[in-house]
Each structure stands twice: as structure tokens, then as C-alpha cells.
């Protein structure tokens, strides 16, 4: 325990790590706040620069960026009615009406305090539950990992996309991209067309930066001339009575956030919407109606989406399964640093786990400081014209892609993925599942083959294993239900009964 | 967490296909079939744990979902053509001149980088892109480019110690 506490404090006692966490949080807030610049983009560009760093330094910076970015979206949601990130959609519904009443400062103050509060709950859950889950995960077999991977990709694909088929397509495309190169088991070439360049595989950082950086920059070209609106800012530090009043609501929302964040495939955006919906139903007498600047509706999603950060680290660190696009990028960073997140991470490298918990806690404290200050400067930065921003994003993306292997060819990959990603986004595809597929594809491939070998290459044995083991059976059921729930038959049966119940209520 | 989000780039004209959507659905289906064929080429149906099995599963999923996407695109009503033909709308709403020029600029940037090195080529790219997208006074653009480049150089080369591409023409100078 004392040892764990020692690791926990590493980021707090080293001035350079302290600085990096702070810098990460600050830049996360600003990047997350600028509409169109997502945390995923920031993280994917940033991890490439941290490639040659010490692991701790990279982790400290990433913790800050993640927390800052998730929070940052709320500011533009309140001030401009543009959620800087999807996790701030619910925040915009309540925050902007508050800003229009001239209470923008107060709204920002309240969201900051509640975000930090939610963040702490998420981190606590991570510290308390991750050790148990990773012990439990030691019982997982290859087939379970295969199922977890499939479930993760499908969840990301179904919950946020325009259609199930598009989500599945994006996930499978990612898996395919991850397959390119020499097969790690037999060293046979896959999709290499006998070229040396393709034998090393497609660098996944180029894919990440392409899909999240360049593609987003191209999307932003559509809103080149949208002017920013200015808001009046006064009181920022929230009243203590307000914080006290919403305490229990925040606890509840943080609980929802942590659990949703911890499920593979679901992240802060869904956590925020669910918590908002929950607050709407559980709040009996709101001060103002929901949708017109109700503070409950501001507190719940903000506490939830930051709580989801700690939650999202749980499956990533204990199972090696990223919960969503951001954690997929972070897991990519861990791979680059030679780490293998999974059940053994906590056993073999407990210092890293506690270091992550420590730096997340620290980032959360920085969030409180930066969240309550610098709002006036902030409004200036958000007003930075897109015409300036877009070329800069492209340069940063190019530098980041090049930094990984110092190979100029990678930048062409990045551009290609950027253009493909742009068209996919335009036509209603999500690019999140692609990245999840790239990261999880090779893992699923090797686990499938291991499971098949242990079933003595027999389909009967192989499928029997999926229903005969209790853990696997739970996962198999979840997987089958997810597929079934997307079929027309399911919608016919359950859609009808749901209509009946909704009519009754 | 801020993941990517579906942009509201094109007015969906509720219930109608976006310009170019059908072609895109066709292109991805063709790509999927080609990918499946290539996956089959890896090891065919010779075993259950060969390197080609998982690629075939993945590309098979692509083909099936690609077909579904194409079918649903076919079921949706064609794009509204009252504001011009689909091709015209595609090149104004989906893939506008801004996109084409920017992509060409990036390609040019990547093409000259091996000769000019990072600093000079980035400088030229930023100048051109700012000038094209922002349309301010050349002096302002020049100043902004210089400031941006200096900041990027200091942060990444000096602080982060990232290796930046060097040019063959000006090796050692830039």
C-alpha cells in the first residue's frame, strides 16, 4: 500500500512531470473547447510527439490532455452554444440559455467544480476496482478476448453512428487496416502486394492522425466563415450553497458516468446524455424547466463525462480493451512505449498503474485551477479564425506522423486516411470504430487463432466453448443480443411492445 | 469523451441521399470485394488458423455491410436537384473547391518536403493556405506564418526533440 502511494506521488513530486500534467490539462481544455478539435485529435497528434519520451512523461501529458479535453467542450457549449465535443451536447442545452441570461460565468464555474468532482469519483473507481477486475480478467480465455474486442467495436459502431451497417463497416475496415503487413504468427505477408513498405504494416498513428486530424480539418472547411459570438462573463466561482445543493445529483451522475465509461465501447458522450436524461427524470422541481437553463441539467452531464474518464481507463488497463476512440489512441501510445495493457499490467508493472492514477488525480486538480481562471483569454482563443486553424492542424498532423518512424511515406498515408475519413464522416459513418478496429484487429486475430488451436481446429469444439463456460457465455449472450437487436425482427417484436408501454404511461 | 462526431456538413434534405452518397456506397462495395479477393489470396480455405482466415472474416463483413449500405442508399430518395445537378451539388457542398485546393496544397507540400526540408516547405504551405483561406494582406499572412513556424519549431524541435524532415537541397541550412 505504501509502495502504491509512493508510485502515486511520482507525478506530484517531479517538477517536470508536474509541468507536463499541467501543460497537458491546459492544452486539453483549449483544444477540447475549439469546436471541431476533439480530444481524440489532440491525443492522437500528441502521442506521436511523446514517442521518444520516458513513459511517465508521456502518461502525465496524456492524462492532462484527456481530462482537460473532456471538460473543455463544455465551455464552448455554454458560451457559443456549440458543444466543443459531443460529450458536451447536453451541456449546451442548459448552458447556453444560462449564458443568454448573463450567467455564463456562474455556469462555467459550476460545470468546472462538478466536472472535477465527477473526475475524482471516476479516479476512485479506477483505483478501487481495477485491481479486482484485472484479477478476474486473469480467468479470461482467448475466446473471451475475441468477444470483448467484437463487442467493443460493435458498441462504438452502433451507439453513435447513423446506421448499424455503417458502424460495422467502419469497424471491419479498421480490422482490415490492422491486418496489413507480416502476420505476427507465421511471418506471411498479408495485403502487402510484395512491397517492402507494406510489409511493416500501415502505421496506426498515421491512421489515427489522418482520421481524426486531417479528416476533421477538412470537415471544418465547411464552417470557415461562421463568426463567433461574444458573451459577458462575471462571477465564476460558484456559490457554496449551489455546490451543496447539487451534491447528491453529482454523485449519482458520476456513478452513471463511471459505469458507462468502464463499459467497452461507450464513453463520455453517452455517459453525459444518459446522466442528463436521468437528471431530467429524477429532478422533481427544477428551478427552471429543463432546456431553459436548468442547473441540474448542467451538473449531471458534466459530472458524468469526467467520471467516465477514470471509468474508461478500467477496461483499457485491466483488459487491454479500449472503451472508445480516445482510449484506443491512448492504448496505441502505451503500445508504442512497449507496454502491454491487460490483466498482467497491474501484476508486472504496478508502478505504472499507480502512476497513472496519481497523474489523473493531479490533472483533475489542475482542471479546477485552469477551469476557474483565464476565461477571458479563452474567449479570444476560441475566436481564432478557422482559416488559420486548419492549415496549422495539417502541419501539426504532418509533424506528428513523421515523428513516429521518420518516414515521409507515412504522411501520405495520413493524407489518404484523412480524405477517406472525410468522406466517411460526410456520409454518416463514424471513424471511431475504425481506430478501435485497427487497435483491436491484430489482438482479435491472434486470440481467434489461439482459441481455434485450443479447440483442436474443430468448429464443434470451438463453438461449444462459447456457450459452455460461464464467463464466455455471458459475453456470447451480450454479443448475440447486440446483433439481434439490430435486426428488423427484433424491432418488430420489441418495438411493438415498447409502443404499448409508452402508450400506457 | 470527445470522440469524433457526425458533422453537419451537408444539409441532409431530410430523408434524401446526400450528393455522391450512392457513388460512395458503390465505391466502398467494390473496395470490399477487392479486399475479400486479396484476403482469399493469402491462404484460401486451406485451414482454420491460417493467416488468411481473419482477413477474410473482416473483408467478408465489409462486403455484407457494404451491400446493406448500398441497399439502404438505393432505398432513400435521390438528392434534391432543384438547386443544381447532383454533380454540381457534390462539388459545392461535399467536395468544394476549398477542399480540392487544400488537398492539392498538402500534396505539393509533401512533394517538395524531401528537397526543401520541413521549415521551408511548411512555410510555403502555410503562406499559400492562409492566403487562400483567409484572404488577408500578404504582410499579415507572412507575419503569421513566421510566428507559427517559429512556435512550432521551438516547441517540437527544441522542447519535444522531434526529428523534423530535412531537405536535400538545403541540407544543414534549414
XYZ file of C-alpha atoms in Angstrom:
679
model
C 0.000 0.000 0.000
C 2.780 2.382 0.982
C 4.530 1.363 -2.203
C 1.451 2.154 -4.250
C 1.202 5.536 -2.581
C 4.830 6.199 -3.437
C 4.156 5.489 -7.114
C 1.027 7.597 -6.872
C 3.100 10.595 -5.788
C 5.750 10.371 -8.524
C 3.926 12.802 -10.769
C 3.393 15.166 -7.849
C 6.976 15.366 -6.727
C 8.818 15.727 -10.017
C 8.616 19.340 -11.252
C 8.913 18.315 -14.914
C 6.071 15.791 -14.634
C 4.078 18.349 -12.714
C 4.635 20.798 -15.508
C 3.714 18.285 -18.209
C 0.479 17.304 -16.476
C -0.439 20.965 -16.090
C 0.504 21.781 -19.664
C -1.471 18.782 -20.888
C -4.545 19.832 -18.938
C -4.345 23.400 -20.159
C -3.870 22.457 -23.787
C -6.588 19.813 -23.434
C -9.040 22.451 -22.245
C -8.308 24.706 -25.191
C -8.204 22.007 -27.818
C -11.355 20.409 -26.448
C -13.056 23.773 -26.408
C -12.380 24.715 -30.006
C -15.319 23.265 -31.900
C -14.124 20.634 -34.294
C -10.921 19.904 -32.454
C -11.642 16.791 -30.453
C -9.692 15.243 -27.608
C -9.140 12.298 -29.898
C -7.440 14.585 -32.375
C -5.318 16.202 -29.671
C -4.366 12.867 -28.171
C -3.542 11.260 -31.499
C -1.341 14.134 -32.631
C 0.276 14.444 -29.213
C 1.163 10.809 -28.638
C 3.341 10.835 -31.715
C 5.482 13.535 -30.153
C 5.842 11.646 -26.905
C 7.165 8.602 -28.726
C 10.773 9.111 -27.713
C 9.958 10.292 -24.206
C 10.049 8.454 -20.975
C 6.805 6.515 -20.349
C 5.938 8.546 -17.262
C 6.303 11.815 -19.120
C 4.050 10.635 -21.907
C 1.429 9.299 -19.490
C 1.417 12.520 -17.477
C 0.814 14.601 -20.572
C -1.888 12.271 -21.867
C -3.754 12.254 -18.522
C -3.862 16.027 -18.621
C -4.984 16.218 -22.235
C -7.730 13.644 -21.676
C -9.204 15.362 -18.631
C -8.794 18.850 -19.997
C -10.274 17.917 -23.352
C -13.356 16.247 -21.943
C -14.024 19.291 -19.821
C -13.076 21.880 -22.436
C -16.034 21.090 -24.652
C -18.395 22.461 -22.012
C -17.021 25.970 -22.269
C -17.873 26.495 -25.902
C -21.172 24.747 -25.251
C -22.061 27.388 -22.677
C -20.546 30.403 -24.395
C -21.310 29.727 -28.026
C -23.968 27.031 -27.949
C -21.554 24.844 -29.923
C -20.545 21.749 -27.995
C -16.749 21.700 -28.354
C -17.073 17.940 -28.088
C -20.005 15.508 -28.323
C -19.804 14.897 -24.581
C -20.914 18.497 -24.115
C -24.106 18.266 -26.177
C -26.311 18.078 -23.083
C -24.297 20.889 -21.524
C -25.152 23.159 -24.431
C -28.874 22.518 -23.969
C -28.828 24.030 -20.480
C -25.652 26.079 -20.521
C -26.380 28.362 -23.421
C -29.723 29.589 -22.073
C -27.860 30.424 -18.850
C -25.277 32.376 -20.814
C -28.014 34.287 -22.591
C -29.294 35.369 -19.181
C -25.814 36.709 -18.422
C -24.963 33.851 -16.092
C -22.226 32.361 -18.283
C -19.521 32.840 -15.663
C -21.528 31.125 -12.998
C -22.432 28.286 -15.339
C -18.783 27.753 -16.191
C -17.845 27.808 -12.523
C -20.475 25.249 -11.623
C -19.576 22.931 -14.512
C -15.914 23.152 -13.552
C -16.482 22.201 -9.944
C -18.848 19.394 -10.900
C -16.528 18.105 -13.623
C -13.708 17.934 -11.115
C -15.991 16.219 -8.649
C -17.025 13.648 -11.240
C -13.408 13.213 -12.229
C -12.441 12.280 -8.680
C -15.210 9.702 -8.441
C -14.043 8.121 -11.698
C -10.442 8.011 -10.491
C -11.512 6.485 -7.193
C -13.413 3.788 -9.044
C -10.343 3.127 -11.159
C -8.098 2.808 -8.104
C -10.548 0.618 -6.201
C -11.925 -1.686 -8.870
C -9.168 -2.076 -11.439
C -7.122 -4.442 -9.215
C -10.143 -6.708 -8.752
C -11.135 -6.639 -12.373
C -7.654 -7.472 -13.554
C -7.537 -10.404 -11.154
C -10.866 -11.557 -12.531
C -9.609 -10.985 -16.053
C -6.812 -13.472 -15.466
C -9.511 -16.109 -15.868
C -10.354 -14.829 -19.343
C -9.502 -17.107 -22.237
C -8.584 -16.223 -25.803
C -12.204 -16.548 -26.944
C -13.289 -14.061 -24.270
C -10.856 -11.501 -25.598
C -12.114 -12.147 -29.092
C -15.659 -11.480 -27.887
C -14.661 -8.411 -25.884
C -12.967 -6.968 -28.950
C -16.032 -7.619 -31.110
C -18.365 -6.148 -28.502
C -16.196 -3.060 -28.092
C -16.127 -2.322 -31.810
C -19.832 -3.045 -32.252
C -20.837 -0.829 -29.335
C -18.881 2.120 -30.642
C -20.318 1.471 -34.081
C -23.944 1.118 -33.054
C -24.339 3.723 -30.354
C -23.057 6.696 -32.224
C -23.362 6.071 -35.938
C -26.075 6.725 -38.448
C -26.784 3.038 -39.022
C -25.630 -0.327 -37.731
C -24.260 -1.376 -41.118
C -22.115 1.754 -41.268
C -20.757 1.123 -37.773
C -19.916 -2.474 -38.638
C -18.334 -1.409 -41.901
C -16.124 1.141 -40.136
C -15.044 -1.415 -37.522
C -14.261 -4.092 -40.104
C -12.339 -1.579 -42.186
C -10.209 -0.831 -39.149
C -9.582 -4.534 -38.541
C -8.528 -4.892 -42.172
C -6.117 -1.946 -41.901
C -4.676 -3.567 -38.785
C -4.098 -6.821 -40.705
C -1.827 -5.303 -43.350
C 1.772 -6.404 -43.064
C 3.548 -9.552 -41.979
C 1.420 -11.950 -39.974
C 2.928 -11.953 -36.465
C 2.448 -15.723 -36.108
C 3.739 -17.067 -39.425
C 5.501 -14.010 -40.903
C 3.457 -14.468 -44.058
C 2.608 -11.252 -45.906
C -0.988 -10.026 -45.791
C -2.166 -7.388 -48.266
C 1.448 -6.444 -48.881
C 1.392 -6.747 -52.693
C 5.039 -7.806 -52.289
C 6.139 -4.302 -51.431
C 8.608 -3.669 -48.640
C 6.699 -0.585 -47.496
C 3.563 -2.558 -46.741
C 5.373 -5.411 -45.017
C 5.847 -3.353 -41.899
C 2.119 -2.727 -41.825
C 0.238 0.535 -42.011
C 1.400 2.730 -39.130
C -1.644 3.118 -36.933
C -0.604 6.553 -35.764
C -0.837 7.714 -39.365
C -4.346 6.252 -39.462
C -5.328 7.919 -36.178
C -3.990 11.316 -37.156
C -5.487 11.003 -40.613
C -8.947 10.025 -39.411
C -9.109 12.446 -36.513
C -6.804 15.298 -37.505
C -6.875 15.754 -41.260
C -10.428 14.495 -41.783
C -11.704 16.863 -39.111
C -9.765 19.745 -40.643
C -11.451 19.024 -43.971
C -14.860 18.935 -42.271
C -14.131 22.281 -40.648
C -13.603 23.844 -44.076
C -17.383 23.988 -44.312
C -17.650 26.380 -41.399
C -14.896 28.736 -42.455
C -16.977 31.852 -42.186
C -19.086 31.163 -39.099
C -18.394 34.078 -36.765
C -18.055 33.579 -33.010
C -20.485 35.208 -30.583
C -19.220 37.117 -27.582
C -20.615 36.654 -24.092
C -20.480 38.638 -20.910
C -18.552 36.957 -18.099
C -18.926 37.978 -14.460
C -18.928 35.779 -11.379
C -17.075 32.498 -11.910
C -16.503 30.845 -8.533
C -19.774 29.025 -7.826
C -21.718 29.609 -4.621
C -21.079 27.012 -1.946
C -24.816 26.625 -1.448
C -25.132 25.621 -5.117
C -22.397 23.027 -4.834
C -24.031 21.613 -1.710
C -27.426 21.580 -3.330
C -26.329 19.535 -6.319
C -24.018 17.248 -4.351
C -26.182 14.135 -4.477
C -27.122 14.666 -8.068
C -23.426 14.898 -8.914
C -22.701 11.666 -7.030
C -25.436 9.900 -8.958
C -24.312 11.281 -12.300
C -20.712 10.372 -11.530
C -21.781 6.819 -10.777
C -23.534 6.614 -14.136
C -20.531 8.171 -15.827
C -18.051 5.761 -14.279
C -20.059 2.681 -15.197
C -20.767 3.832 -18.749
C -17.140 4.847 -19.169
C -15.999 1.441 -17.953
C -18.134 -0.481 -20.444
C -16.106 -1.289 -23.516
C -17.289 0.812 -26.403
C -19.112 3.518 -24.519
C -17.556 6.759 -23.401
C -18.207 10.211 -22.059
C -20.643 11.343 -24.722
C -23.088 8.563 -23.966
C -22.453 8.896 -20.220
C -23.307 12.589 -20.405
C -26.535 12.056 -22.312
C -27.667 9.249 -20.012
C -26.898 11.284 -16.890
C -28.751 14.235 -18.357
C -31.730 12.059 -19.077
C -31.553 10.611 -15.575
C -31.412 14.083 -14.027
C -34.395 15.110 -16.097
C -36.425 12.227 -14.770
C -35.243 12.319 -11.164
C -35.429 16.073 -10.573
C -38.886 16.762 -9.270
C -38.978 20.528 -9.002
C -36.239 22.114 -11.055
C -35.641 25.841 -10.519
C -36.205 26.377 -14.180
C -37.661 23.923 -16.684
C -35.162 21.692 -18.458
C -33.978 23.228 -21.687
C -34.210 26.759 -20.369
C -31.087 26.930 -18.276
C -31.758 24.316 -15.619
C -28.707 23.881 -13.414
C -29.459 20.230 -12.691
C -29.195 19.607 -16.399
C -25.790 21.226 -16.395
C -24.385 19.446 -13.357
C -25.365 15.899 -14.333
C -23.757 15.562 -17.779
C -20.616 17.394 -16.734
C -20.055 15.255 -13.652
C -20.781 12.158 -15.725
C -18.468 12.816 -18.651
C -15.495 13.495 -16.446
C -16.278 10.498 -14.278
C -16.213 8.461 -17.465
C -12.511 9.290 -17.898
C -11.491 7.241 -14.868
C -14.047 4.630 -15.847
C -12.637 4.337 -19.364
C -9.185 3.588 -18.012
C -10.525 0.491 -16.233
C -11.088 -1.816 -19.255
C -8.135 -0.269 -21.028
C -5.660 -1.057 -18.284
C -7.151 -4.296 -16.988
C -8.321 -5.979 -20.187
C -6.366 -4.129 -22.824
C -9.684 -3.229 -24.471
C -10.080 0.468 -25.169
C -13.502 1.817 -24.280
C -13.737 4.330 -27.096
C -11.759 6.250 -29.670
C -9.752 8.316 -27.173
C -8.717 5.322 -25.116
C -7.930 3.489 -28.361
C -5.485 6.272 -29.125
C -4.072 6.142 -25.597
C -3.668 2.386 -25.769
C -1.813 2.973 -29.021
C 0.525 5.244 -27.084
C 1.056 2.539 -24.474
C 1.915 0.023 -27.216
C 4.439 2.449 -28.653
C 6.066 2.664 -25.258
C 6.345 -1.097 -25.171
C 3.600 -1.639 -22.605
C 1.021 -4.375 -22.926
C -2.141 -3.277 -21.148
C -4.073 -6.276 -19.876
C -4.597 -8.293 -16.720
C -0.861 -8.599 -16.189
C -0.184 -4.860 -16.298
C -1.122 -4.474 -12.650
C 0.884 -7.520 -11.613
C 4.000 -6.829 -13.625
C 4.075 -3.046 -13.572
C 2.057 -1.837 -10.572
C 4.117 1.358 -10.538
C 2.674 2.338 -13.891
C -0.863 1.770 -12.745
C -0.454 3.877 -9.624
C 1.448 6.462 -11.563
C -1.499 6.771 -13.942
C -3.909 7.107 -11.014
C -1.654 9.759 -9.495
C -1.283 11.769 -12.665
C -5.024 11.609 -13.345
C -5.693 12.958 -9.867
C -3.170 15.692 -10.437
C -4.691 16.544 -13.813
C -8.053 16.824 -12.123
C -6.676 19.356 -9.659
C -5.140 21.344 -12.500
C -8.531 21.241 -14.128
C -10.044 23.013 -11.157
C -7.380 25.715 -11.290
C -7.447 26.288 -15.043
C -11.195 25.840 -15.228
C -11.873 28.740 -12.924
C -9.329 31.086 -14.439
C -8.410 32.530 -17.771
C -11.897 32.544 -19.222
C -11.472 35.952 -20.825
C -8.279 34.903 -22.606
C -10.094 31.744 -23.537
C -12.858 33.507 -25.416
C -10.177 35.209 -27.524
C -8.505 31.919 -28.450
C -11.756 30.242 -29.399
C -12.372 33.131 -31.765
C -9.248 32.163 -33.724
C -10.363 32.020 -37.360
C -10.747 28.563 -38.885
C -8.764 29.726 -41.902
C -5.734 29.972 -39.620
C -6.519 26.890 -37.609
C -6.940 24.418 -40.463
C -3.501 24.810 -42.096
C -1.925 24.655 -38.631
C -3.723 21.379 -37.838
C -2.372 19.940 -41.076
C 1.201 20.969 -40.274
C 0.926 19.519 -36.758
C -0.564 16.314 -38.151
C 2.306 16.002 -40.625
C 4.942 16.610 -37.933
C 3.255 14.108 -35.638
C 3.005 11.412 -38.275
C 6.603 11.912 -39.352
C 7.864 11.810 -35.765
C 6.894 8.162 -35.266
C 9.204 6.499 -37.777
C 10.819 9.466 -39.515
C 9.351 8.111 -42.709
C 7.850 10.631 -45.158
C 5.681 7.889 -46.709
C 3.632 7.819 -43.511
C 2.492 11.379 -44.178
C 0.985 10.265 -47.479
C -0.886 7.565 -45.583
C -2.108 10.196 -43.188
C -3.425 12.308 -46.066
C -5.122 9.311 -47.672
C -6.827 8.336 -44.414
C -7.766 11.958 -43.897
C -9.553 12.160 -47.241
C -11.220 8.754 -46.769
C -12.218 9.750 -43.234
C -13.672 12.999 -44.528
C -15.933 11.204 -46.978
C -16.915 8.659 -44.361
C -17.892 11.398 -41.917
C -19.776 13.234 -44.632
C -21.837 10.168 -45.487
C -22.756 9.321 -41.915
C -20.002 6.868 -40.956
C -18.261 7.085 -37.620
C -14.480 6.985 -37.710
C -14.142 5.911 -34.070
C -14.778 2.218 -34.831
C -12.055 2.310 -37.498
C -9.417 3.195 -34.938
C -10.798 0.670 -32.484
C -10.611 -1.919 -35.251
C -7.016 -1.022 -36.100
C -6.008 -1.416 -32.459
C -8.140 -4.452 -31.651
C -7.896 -6.264 -35.006
C -4.493 -7.914 -34.526
C -5.429 -8.784 -30.931
C -8.672 -10.413 -32.082
C -6.888 -12.264 -34.882
C -4.324 -13.858 -32.589
C -6.961 -14.666 -29.968
C -9.208 -16.262 -32.566
C -6.379 -18.466 -33.741
C -5.364 -19.393 -30.220
C -8.950 -20.262 -29.360
C -9.248 -22.345 -32.521
C -5.997 -24.172 -31.815
C -7.075 -24.942 -28.258
C -10.343 -26.279 -29.699
C -8.147 -28.633 -31.755
C -9.174 -26.919 -35.009
C -12.654 -28.293 -34.717
C -15.624 -25.998 -35.305
C -17.823 -28.032 -32.973
C -15.399 -27.724 -30.062
C -14.772 -24.097 -30.926
C -18.411 -23.053 -30.777
C -19.191 -25.302 -27.817
C -16.576 -23.380 -25.824
C -18.564 -20.193 -26.422
C -21.597 -21.495 -24.580
C -20.154 -23.977 -22.097
C -18.053 -21.616 -19.981
C -19.955 -19.188 -17.711
C -17.800 -16.098 -18.405
C -17.767 -16.764 -22.123
C -21.479 -17.454 -22.120
C -22.215 -14.022 -20.648
C -20.086 -12.375 -23.312
C -21.547 -14.526 -26.081
C -25.070 -13.628 -24.971
C -24.183 -9.932 -24.935
C -22.690 -10.202 -28.406
C -25.627 -12.122 -29.855
C -28.126 -9.733 -28.291
C -26.281 -6.789 -29.766
C -26.509 -8.256 -33.240
C -30.110 -9.387 -32.804
C -31.243 -6.020 -31.510
C -30.246 -4.541 -34.864
C -32.302 -6.909 -36.951
C -35.736 -5.932 -38.266
C -37.290 -8.936 -36.483
C -36.225 -7.634 -33.063
C -37.540 -4.183 -33.830
C -40.839 -5.672 -34.896
C -41.260 -7.706 -31.702
C -39.870 -5.300 -29.147
C -40.720 -2.080 -30.936
C -44.367 -3.075 -30.730
C -44.301 -3.888 -27.028
C -42.391 -0.684 -26.325
C -45.016 1.312 -28.149
C -47.636 -0.333 -25.989
C -45.853 0.539 -22.753
C -45.217 4.093 -23.833
C -48.878 4.472 -24.635
C -49.792 3.240 -21.188
C -47.545 5.725 -19.390
C -15.041 11.776 -24.039
C -14.855 13.771 -27.144
C -14.869 11.282 -29.883
C -15.491 12.145 -33.431
C -18.937 13.279 -34.236
C -21.034 13.258 -37.320
C -20.574 16.667 -38.834
C -23.454 18.651 -40.153
C -21.535 19.366 -43.266
C -24.248 18.766 -45.767
C -27.855 19.652 -45.384
C -29.359 16.225 -45.391
C -32.543 17.434 -47.063
C -34.190 15.110 -44.559
C -34.822 11.671 -45.955
C -32.828 12.192 -49.080
C -29.430 10.932 -50.151
C -26.554 13.319 -49.856
C -24.946 14.186 -53.189
C -22.417 11.485 -54.043
C -23.673 9.082 -51.394
C -24.701 6.424 -53.873
C -21.369 6.573 -55.686
C -19.561 6.357 -52.359
C -21.606 3.298 -51.393
C -20.677 1.684 -54.721
C -17.007 2.543 -54.320
C -16.785 1.037 -50.852
C -18.556 -2.111 -52.056
C -16.070 -2.513 -54.897
C -13.257 -1.906 -52.429
C -14.720 -4.537 -50.084
C -14.961 -7.156 -52.803
C -11.400 -6.431 -53.884
C -10.290 -6.711 -50.257
C -12.044 -10.053 -49.920
C -10.379 -11.325 -53.059
C -6.976 -10.240 -51.732
C -7.737 -11.831 -48.351
C -8.621 -15.073 -50.128
C -5.286 -14.906 -51.963
C -3.408 -15.045 -48.636
C -4.155 -18.641 -47.829
C -7.536 -19.503 -49.312
C -9.679 -22.010 -47.497
C -6.770 -24.276 -46.589
C -7.130 -24.226 -42.807
C -8.904 -22.758 -39.833
C -5.970 -20.933 -38.307
C -4.137 -19.771 -41.415
C -3.107 -16.107 -41.642
C -5.857 -15.502 -44.187
C -8.853 -16.512 -42.055
C -9.284 -13.338 -40.068
C -8.682 -11.019 -43.035
C -11.350 -12.988 -44.886
C -13.752 -12.644 -41.971
C -13.082 -8.897 -41.790
C -13.387 -8.322 -45.527
C -16.422 -10.608 -45.669
C -18.025 -8.371 -43.056
C -17.094 -5.404 -45.229
C -18.825 -6.950 -48.237
C -22.010 -7.770 -46.309
C -22.260 -4.406 -44.566
C -21.251 -2.670 -47.815
C -24.163 -4.381 -49.570
C -26.569 -3.320 -46.818
C -25.308 0.258 -47.028
C -25.764 0.261 -50.801
C -29.278 -1.167 -50.479
C -30.339 1.429 -47.949
C -28.816 4.165 -50.107
C -30.851 2.860 -53.045
C -33.997 2.893 -50.934
C -33.502 6.528 -49.950
C -34.835 9.159 -52.300
C -32.371 10.703 -54.735
C -30.856 14.070 -53.788
C -32.851 17.181 -54.467
C -31.792 18.630 -57.805
C -33.769 21.860 -57.722
C -30.591 23.737 -56.740
C -28.495 22.210 -59.482
C -27.427 18.799 -60.657
C -26.065 16.189 -58.235
C -22.569 16.596 -59.634
C -22.748 20.333 -59.169
C -24.047 19.959 -55.637
C -21.331 17.417 -54.862
C -18.646 19.871 -55.875
C -20.172 22.736 -53.923
C -21.498 21.053 -50.777
C -19.393 17.925 -50.293
C -16.112 18.327 -52.084
C -15.832 22.030 -52.698
C -13.060 23.986 -54.341
C -11.720 24.723 -50.856
C -11.224 21.010 -50.245
C -9.640 20.368 -53.589
C -7.254 23.311 -53.324
C -6.279 22.410 -49.765
C -5.603 18.769 -50.652
C -3.572 19.817 -53.682
C -1.612 22.210 -51.468
C -0.907 19.413 -48.973
C 0.194 17.117 -51.800
C 2.511 19.835 -53.099
C 3.781 20.340 -49.575
C 4.577 16.654 -49.188
C 6.105 16.521 -52.642
C 8.611 19.337 -52.079
C 9.439 18.406 -48.489
C 12.261 15.964 -49.384
C 14.047 18.762 -51.247
C 13.194 21.847 -49.247
C 13.099 20.341 -45.779
C 10.454 20.897 -43.146
C 10.850 24.584 -42.412
C 10.866 25.958 -45.925
C 8.141 23.682 -47.275
C 5.916 24.254 -44.226
C 6.462 27.980 -44.573
C 5.416 27.898 -48.211
C 2.403 25.706 -47.423
C 1.233 27.917 -44.565
C 1.648 31.060 -46.661
C -0.338 29.608 -49.524
C -3.054 28.085 -47.326
C -3.500 31.193 -45.147
C -3.564 33.396 -48.190
C -6.109 31.225 -49.947
C -8.428 30.577 -46.996
C -8.049 33.791 -45.034
C -7.504 36.368 -47.802
C -5.778 38.975 -45.673
C -2.929 41.309 -46.518
C 0.212 39.449 -47.642
C 2.231 41.091 -44.884
C -0.155 39.817 -42.199
C -0.018 36.323 -43.685
C 3.770 36.481 -43.817
C 3.989 37.581 -40.211
C 1.546 34.922 -39.065
C 3.456 32.228 -40.967
C 6.718 33.314 -39.390
C 5.264 33.332 -35.887
C 3.551 29.964 -36.372
C 6.673 28.344 -37.791
C 8.894 29.728 -35.050
C 6.489 28.462 -32.383
C 6.234 25.010 -33.955
C 9.996 24.810 -34.348
C 10.752 25.821 -30.768
C 8.098 23.574 -29.232
C 8.722 20.481 -31.290
C 12.382 20.640 -32.281
C 13.759 22.224 -29.127
C 11.383 21.185 -26.337
C 9.946 17.883 -27.620
C 13.105 16.964 -29.555
C 11.114 15.702 -32.504
C 13.089 14.993 -35.658
C 11.814 17.185 -38.466
C 12.319 16.267 -42.128
C 15.448 17.785 -43.631
C 15.780 18.782 -47.262
C 18.468 17.566 -49.644
C 18.786 20.944 -51.343
C 19.464 22.960 -48.245
C 20.856 20.247 -46.027
C 22.232 21.666 -42.851
C 20.830 25.091 -43.528
C 17.138 24.532 -42.801
